[in-house]
Coordinates of N, CA and C and ligand atoms in Angstrom, one line a residue:
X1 N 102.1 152.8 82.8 CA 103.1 151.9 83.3 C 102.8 151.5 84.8
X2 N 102.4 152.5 85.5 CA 102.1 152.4 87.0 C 101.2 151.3 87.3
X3 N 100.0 152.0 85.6 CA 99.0 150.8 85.9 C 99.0 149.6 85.3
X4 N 99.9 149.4 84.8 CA 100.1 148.3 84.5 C 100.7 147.2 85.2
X5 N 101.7 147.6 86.3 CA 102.5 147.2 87.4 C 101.3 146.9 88.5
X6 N 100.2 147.7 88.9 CA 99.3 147.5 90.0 C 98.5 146.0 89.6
X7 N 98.1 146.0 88.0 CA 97.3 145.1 87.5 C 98.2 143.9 87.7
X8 N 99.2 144.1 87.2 CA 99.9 142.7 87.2 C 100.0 142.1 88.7
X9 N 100.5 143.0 89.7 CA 100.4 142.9 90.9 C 99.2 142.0 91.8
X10 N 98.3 142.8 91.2 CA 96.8 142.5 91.8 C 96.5 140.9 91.0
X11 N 97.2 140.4 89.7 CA 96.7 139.5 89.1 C 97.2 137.9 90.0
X12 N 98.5 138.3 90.2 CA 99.9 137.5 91.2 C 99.1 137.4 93.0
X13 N 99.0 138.4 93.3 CA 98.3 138.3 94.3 C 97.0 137.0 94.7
X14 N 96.3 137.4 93.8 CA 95.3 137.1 93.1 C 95.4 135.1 92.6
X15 N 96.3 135.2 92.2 CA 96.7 133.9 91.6 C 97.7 133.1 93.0
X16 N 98.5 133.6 94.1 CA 98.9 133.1 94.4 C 97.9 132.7 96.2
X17 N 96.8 133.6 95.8 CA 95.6 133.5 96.9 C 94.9 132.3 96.7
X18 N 94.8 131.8 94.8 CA 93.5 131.1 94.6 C 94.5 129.5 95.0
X19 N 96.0 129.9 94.8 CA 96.8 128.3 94.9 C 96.5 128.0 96.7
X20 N 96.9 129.0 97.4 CA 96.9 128.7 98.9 C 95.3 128.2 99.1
X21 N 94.5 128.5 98.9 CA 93.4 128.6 98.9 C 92.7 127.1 98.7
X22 N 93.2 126.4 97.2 CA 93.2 125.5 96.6 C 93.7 124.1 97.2
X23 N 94.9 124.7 98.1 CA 96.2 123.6 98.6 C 94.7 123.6 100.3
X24 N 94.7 124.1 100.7 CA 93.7 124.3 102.1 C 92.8 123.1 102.0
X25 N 92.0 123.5 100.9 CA 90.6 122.7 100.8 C 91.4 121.2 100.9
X26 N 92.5 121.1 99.9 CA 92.8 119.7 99.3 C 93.3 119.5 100.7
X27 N 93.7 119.6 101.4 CA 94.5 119.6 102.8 C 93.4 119.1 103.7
X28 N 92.7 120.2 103.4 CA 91.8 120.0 104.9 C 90.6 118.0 104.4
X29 N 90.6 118.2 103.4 CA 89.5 116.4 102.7 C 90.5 116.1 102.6
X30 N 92.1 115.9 103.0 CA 92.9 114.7 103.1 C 92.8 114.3 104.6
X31 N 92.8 115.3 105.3 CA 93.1 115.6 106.9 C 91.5 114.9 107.2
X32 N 90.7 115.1 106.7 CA 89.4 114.4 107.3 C 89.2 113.2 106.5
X33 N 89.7 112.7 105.6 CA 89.7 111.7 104.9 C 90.4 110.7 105.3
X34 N 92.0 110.8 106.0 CA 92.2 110.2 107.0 C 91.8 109.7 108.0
X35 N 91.2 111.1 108.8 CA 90.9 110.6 110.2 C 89.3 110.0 110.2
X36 N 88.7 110.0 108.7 CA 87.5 109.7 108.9 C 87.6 107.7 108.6
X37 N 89.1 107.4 108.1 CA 89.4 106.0 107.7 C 89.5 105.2 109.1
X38 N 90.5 105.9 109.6 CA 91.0 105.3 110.5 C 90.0 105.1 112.0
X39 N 89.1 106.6 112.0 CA 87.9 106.2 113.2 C 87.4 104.9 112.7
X40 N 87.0 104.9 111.6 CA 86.0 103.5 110.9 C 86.7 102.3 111.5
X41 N 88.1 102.4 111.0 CA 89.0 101.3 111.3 C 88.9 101.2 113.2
X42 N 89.0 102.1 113.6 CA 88.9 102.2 115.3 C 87.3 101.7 116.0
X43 N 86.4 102.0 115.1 CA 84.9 101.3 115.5 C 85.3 100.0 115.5
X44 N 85.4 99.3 114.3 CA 85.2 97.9 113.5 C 86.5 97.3 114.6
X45 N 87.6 97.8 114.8 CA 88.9 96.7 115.9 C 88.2 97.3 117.1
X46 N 87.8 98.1 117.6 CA 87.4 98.1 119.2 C 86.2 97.1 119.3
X47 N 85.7 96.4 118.3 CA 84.7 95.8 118.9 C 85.3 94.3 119.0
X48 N 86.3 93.9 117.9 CA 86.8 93.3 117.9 C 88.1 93.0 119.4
X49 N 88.3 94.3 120.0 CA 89.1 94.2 120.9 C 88.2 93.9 122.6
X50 N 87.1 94.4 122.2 CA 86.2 93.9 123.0 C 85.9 92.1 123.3
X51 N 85.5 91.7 122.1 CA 85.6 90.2 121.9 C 86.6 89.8 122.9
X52 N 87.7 89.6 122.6 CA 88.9 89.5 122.4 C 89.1 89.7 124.1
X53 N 88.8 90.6 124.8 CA 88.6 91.0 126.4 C 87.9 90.3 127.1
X54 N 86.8 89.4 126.1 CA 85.7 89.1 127.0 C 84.7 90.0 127.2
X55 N 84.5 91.4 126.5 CA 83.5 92.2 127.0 C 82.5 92.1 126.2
X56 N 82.9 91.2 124.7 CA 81.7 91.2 123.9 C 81.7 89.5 124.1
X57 N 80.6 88.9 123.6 CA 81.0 87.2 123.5 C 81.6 87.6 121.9
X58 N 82.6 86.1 122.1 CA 82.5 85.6 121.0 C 82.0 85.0 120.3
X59 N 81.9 85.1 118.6 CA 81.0 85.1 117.3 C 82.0 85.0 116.5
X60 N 82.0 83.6 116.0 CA 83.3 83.4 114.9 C 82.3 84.0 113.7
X61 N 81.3 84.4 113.6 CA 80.6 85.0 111.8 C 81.2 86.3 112.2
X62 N 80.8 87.0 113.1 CA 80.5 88.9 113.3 C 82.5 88.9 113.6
X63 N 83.5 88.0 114.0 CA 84.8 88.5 114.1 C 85.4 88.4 112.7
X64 N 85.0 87.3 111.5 CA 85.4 87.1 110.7 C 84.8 88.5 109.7
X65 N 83.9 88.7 109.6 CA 83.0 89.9 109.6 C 83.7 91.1 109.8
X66 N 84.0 91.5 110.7 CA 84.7 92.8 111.5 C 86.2 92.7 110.8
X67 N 86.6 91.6 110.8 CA 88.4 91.5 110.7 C 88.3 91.6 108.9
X68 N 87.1 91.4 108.3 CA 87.4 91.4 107.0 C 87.4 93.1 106.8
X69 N 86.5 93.8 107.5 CA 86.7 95.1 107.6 C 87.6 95.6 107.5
X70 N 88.7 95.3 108.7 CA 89.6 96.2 109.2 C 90.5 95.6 108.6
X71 N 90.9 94.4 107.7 CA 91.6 94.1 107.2 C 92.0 95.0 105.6
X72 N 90.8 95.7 105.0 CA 90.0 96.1 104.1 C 90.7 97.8 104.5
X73 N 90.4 98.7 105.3 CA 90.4 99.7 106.1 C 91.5 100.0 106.1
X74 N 92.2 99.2 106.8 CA 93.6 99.1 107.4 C 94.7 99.5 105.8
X75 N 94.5 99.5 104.6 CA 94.9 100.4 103.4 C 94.5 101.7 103.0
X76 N 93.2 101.8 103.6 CA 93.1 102.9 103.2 C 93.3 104.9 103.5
X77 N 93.6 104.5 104.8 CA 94.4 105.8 105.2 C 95.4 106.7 104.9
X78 N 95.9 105.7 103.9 CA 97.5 106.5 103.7 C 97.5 107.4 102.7
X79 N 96.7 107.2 101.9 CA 96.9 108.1 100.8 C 96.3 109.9 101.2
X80 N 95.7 109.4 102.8 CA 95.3 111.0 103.0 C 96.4 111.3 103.4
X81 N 97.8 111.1 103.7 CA 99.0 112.0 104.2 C 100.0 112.4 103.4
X82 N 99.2 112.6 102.1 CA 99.6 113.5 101.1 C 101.2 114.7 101.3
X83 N 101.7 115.1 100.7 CA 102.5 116.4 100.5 C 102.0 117.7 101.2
X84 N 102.3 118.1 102.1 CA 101.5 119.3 102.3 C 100.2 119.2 103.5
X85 N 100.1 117.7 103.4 CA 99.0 117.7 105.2 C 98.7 117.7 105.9
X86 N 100.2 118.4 105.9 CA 100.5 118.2 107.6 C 99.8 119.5 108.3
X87 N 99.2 120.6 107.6 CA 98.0 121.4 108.2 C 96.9 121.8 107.3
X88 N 96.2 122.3 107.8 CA 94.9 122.6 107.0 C 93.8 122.5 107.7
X89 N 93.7 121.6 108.8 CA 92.5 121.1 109.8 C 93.5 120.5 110.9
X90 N 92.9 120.8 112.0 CA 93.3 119.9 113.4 C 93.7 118.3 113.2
X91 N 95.1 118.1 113.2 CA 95.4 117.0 112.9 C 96.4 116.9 113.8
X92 N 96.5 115.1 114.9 CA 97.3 114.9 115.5 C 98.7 114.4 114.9
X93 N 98.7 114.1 113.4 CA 99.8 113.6 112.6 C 101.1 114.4 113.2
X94 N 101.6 113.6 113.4 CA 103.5 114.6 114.1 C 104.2 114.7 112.4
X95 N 104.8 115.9 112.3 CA 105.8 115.9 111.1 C 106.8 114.7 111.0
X96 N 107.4 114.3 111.6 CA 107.9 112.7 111.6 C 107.3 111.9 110.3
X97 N 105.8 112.1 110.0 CA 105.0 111.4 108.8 C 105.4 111.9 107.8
X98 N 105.8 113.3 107.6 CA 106.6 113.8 106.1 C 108.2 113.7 106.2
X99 N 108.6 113.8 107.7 CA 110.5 113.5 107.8 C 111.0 112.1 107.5
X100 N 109.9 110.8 107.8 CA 110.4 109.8 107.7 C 109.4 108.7 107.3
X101 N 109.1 109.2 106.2 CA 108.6 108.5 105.1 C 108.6 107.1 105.3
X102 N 110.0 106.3 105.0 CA 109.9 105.0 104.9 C 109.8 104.1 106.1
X103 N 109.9 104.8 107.3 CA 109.7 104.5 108.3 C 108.1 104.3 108.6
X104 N 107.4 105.3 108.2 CA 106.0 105.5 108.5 C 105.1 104.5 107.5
X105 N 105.9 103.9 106.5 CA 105.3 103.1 105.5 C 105.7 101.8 106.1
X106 N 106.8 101.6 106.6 CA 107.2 100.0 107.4 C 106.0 100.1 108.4
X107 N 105.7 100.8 108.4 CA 104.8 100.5 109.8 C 103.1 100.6 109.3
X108 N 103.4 100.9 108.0 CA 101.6 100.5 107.4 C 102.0 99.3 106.9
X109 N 102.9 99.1 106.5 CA 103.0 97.8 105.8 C 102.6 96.9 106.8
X110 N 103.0 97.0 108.0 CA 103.4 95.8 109.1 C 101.9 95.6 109.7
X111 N 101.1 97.0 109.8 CA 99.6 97.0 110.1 C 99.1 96.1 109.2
X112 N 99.1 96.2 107.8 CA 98.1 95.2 106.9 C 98.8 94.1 106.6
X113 N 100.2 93.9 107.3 CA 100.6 92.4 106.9 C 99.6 91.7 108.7
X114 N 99.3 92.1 109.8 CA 98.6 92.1 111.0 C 97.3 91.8 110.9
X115 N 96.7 92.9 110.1 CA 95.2 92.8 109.7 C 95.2 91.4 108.9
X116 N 95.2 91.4 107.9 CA 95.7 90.6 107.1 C 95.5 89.1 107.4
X117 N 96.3 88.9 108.3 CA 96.8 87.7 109.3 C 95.6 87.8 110.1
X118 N 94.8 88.7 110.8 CA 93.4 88.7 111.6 C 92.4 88.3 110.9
X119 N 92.2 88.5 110.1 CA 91.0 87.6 108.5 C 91.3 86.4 108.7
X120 N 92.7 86.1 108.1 CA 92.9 84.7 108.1 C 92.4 84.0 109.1
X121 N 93.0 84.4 110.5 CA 93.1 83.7 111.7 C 91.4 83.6 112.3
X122 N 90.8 84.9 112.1 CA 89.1 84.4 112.5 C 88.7 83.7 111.4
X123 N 89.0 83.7 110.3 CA 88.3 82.6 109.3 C 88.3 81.0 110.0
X124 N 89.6 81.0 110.7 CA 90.0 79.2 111.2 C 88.6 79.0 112.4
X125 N 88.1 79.8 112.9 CA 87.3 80.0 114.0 C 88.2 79.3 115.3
X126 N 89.3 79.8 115.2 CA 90.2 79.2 117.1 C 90.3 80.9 117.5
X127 N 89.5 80.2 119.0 CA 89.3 81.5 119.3 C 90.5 82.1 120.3
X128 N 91.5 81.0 120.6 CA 92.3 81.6 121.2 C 93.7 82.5 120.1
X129 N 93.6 81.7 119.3 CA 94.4 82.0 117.9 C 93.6 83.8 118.0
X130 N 92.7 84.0 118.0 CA 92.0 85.4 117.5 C 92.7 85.9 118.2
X131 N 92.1 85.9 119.6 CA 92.4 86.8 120.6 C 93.5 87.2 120.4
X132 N 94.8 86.2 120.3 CA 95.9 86.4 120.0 C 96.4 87.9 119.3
X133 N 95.7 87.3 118.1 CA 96.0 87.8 116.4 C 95.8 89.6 116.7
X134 N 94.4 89.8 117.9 CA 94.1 90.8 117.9 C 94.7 91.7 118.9
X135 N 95.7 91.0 119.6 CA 97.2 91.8 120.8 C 97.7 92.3 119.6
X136 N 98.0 91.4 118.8 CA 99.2 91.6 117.7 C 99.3 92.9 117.0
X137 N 97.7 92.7 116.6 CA 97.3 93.7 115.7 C 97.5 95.1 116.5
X138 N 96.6 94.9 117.4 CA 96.6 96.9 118.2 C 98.0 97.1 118.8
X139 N 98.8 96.2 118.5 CA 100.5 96.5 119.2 C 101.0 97.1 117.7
X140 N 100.3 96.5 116.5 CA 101.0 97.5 115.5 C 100.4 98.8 115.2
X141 N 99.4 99.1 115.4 CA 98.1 100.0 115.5 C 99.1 100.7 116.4
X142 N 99.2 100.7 117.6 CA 100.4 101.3 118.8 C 101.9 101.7 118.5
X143 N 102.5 100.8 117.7 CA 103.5 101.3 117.5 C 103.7 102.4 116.4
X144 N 102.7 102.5 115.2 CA 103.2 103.7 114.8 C 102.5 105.4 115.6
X145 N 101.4 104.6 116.9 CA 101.1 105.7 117.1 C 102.5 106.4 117.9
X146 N 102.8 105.6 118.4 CA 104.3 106.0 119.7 C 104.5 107.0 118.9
X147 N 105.1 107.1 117.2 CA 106.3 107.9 117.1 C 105.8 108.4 115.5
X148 N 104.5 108.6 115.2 CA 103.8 109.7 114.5 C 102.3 110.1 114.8
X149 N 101.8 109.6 115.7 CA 100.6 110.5 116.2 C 101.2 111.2 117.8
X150 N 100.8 112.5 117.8 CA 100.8 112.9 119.0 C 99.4 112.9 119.8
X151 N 99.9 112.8 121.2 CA 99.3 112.5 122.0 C 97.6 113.2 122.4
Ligands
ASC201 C1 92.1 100.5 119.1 C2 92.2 101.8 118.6 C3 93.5 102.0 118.4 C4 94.3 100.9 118.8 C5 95.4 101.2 119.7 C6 96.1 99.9 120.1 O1 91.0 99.9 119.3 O2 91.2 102.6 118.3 O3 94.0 103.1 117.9 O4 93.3 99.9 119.3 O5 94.8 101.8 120.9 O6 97.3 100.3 120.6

């Protein structure tokens, strides 16, 4: 009986080590799968924000180019902020991203309705139209950082 109670014990143990265990890994390739979207997305618009400053010249091929990127990019982050990962790896994500869901989705939406609109707008080749497009964009890029990335 005794030993049958340790066995079972040790099996539960055992099983509820391999789920934590399991939830970790998936956590931790969401948590880097995110942040590994969004750096890409942060190369491909900083060079674009460069342009855009004057620090790079302007190139209506290489902006049309870059913006089709980040237009591209700019979807695919979200699906790393999965249930559950909000730890597992060093992540600036604020809980706000699991509290307020539809909030945090208005504000992806509003990024690839932005991006989106930046494709379009370097396709016209007006380059003040870009520059524009590309305030627009890093002010939505900005706004969800305000109030779910910490600082
Ligand atoms: C960038 C970048 C961001 C945004 C943001 C704009 O180039 O990496 O996260 O612009 O700084 O507010």
């Amino acid at each position: 009986m005794r030993g049958a109670l340790t066995a079972f014990l040790a099996t539960l143990v055992a099983g509820v080590m391999a789920i934590a265990y399991a939830q970790d890994i998936k956590s931790d390739r969401s948590i880097k799968y995110r942040q590994g979207a969004l750096t890409t997305m942060s190369w491909q618009f900083g060079m674009l924000g460069a342009m855009a400053k004057g620090e790079r010249p302007y190139n209506k091929d290489e902006a049309i180019k870059r913006a089709s990127y980040v237009a591209e990019l700019s979807k695919l982050p979200w699906e790393g902020f999965g249930p559950g990962t909000d730890q597992g790896a060093p992540t600036k994500a604020k809980p706000e991203v699991w509290k307020e869901p539809a909030k945090f989705k208005d504000l992806q939406d509003k990024l690839m309705a932005e991006t989106a609109k930046l494709e379009m707008v370097a396709k016209t080749g007006d380059e003040a139209a870009f520059k524009a497009q590309v305030g627009a964009t890093g002010k939505a890029c900005g706004n969800c950082h305000d109030d779910f990335r910490a600082k």
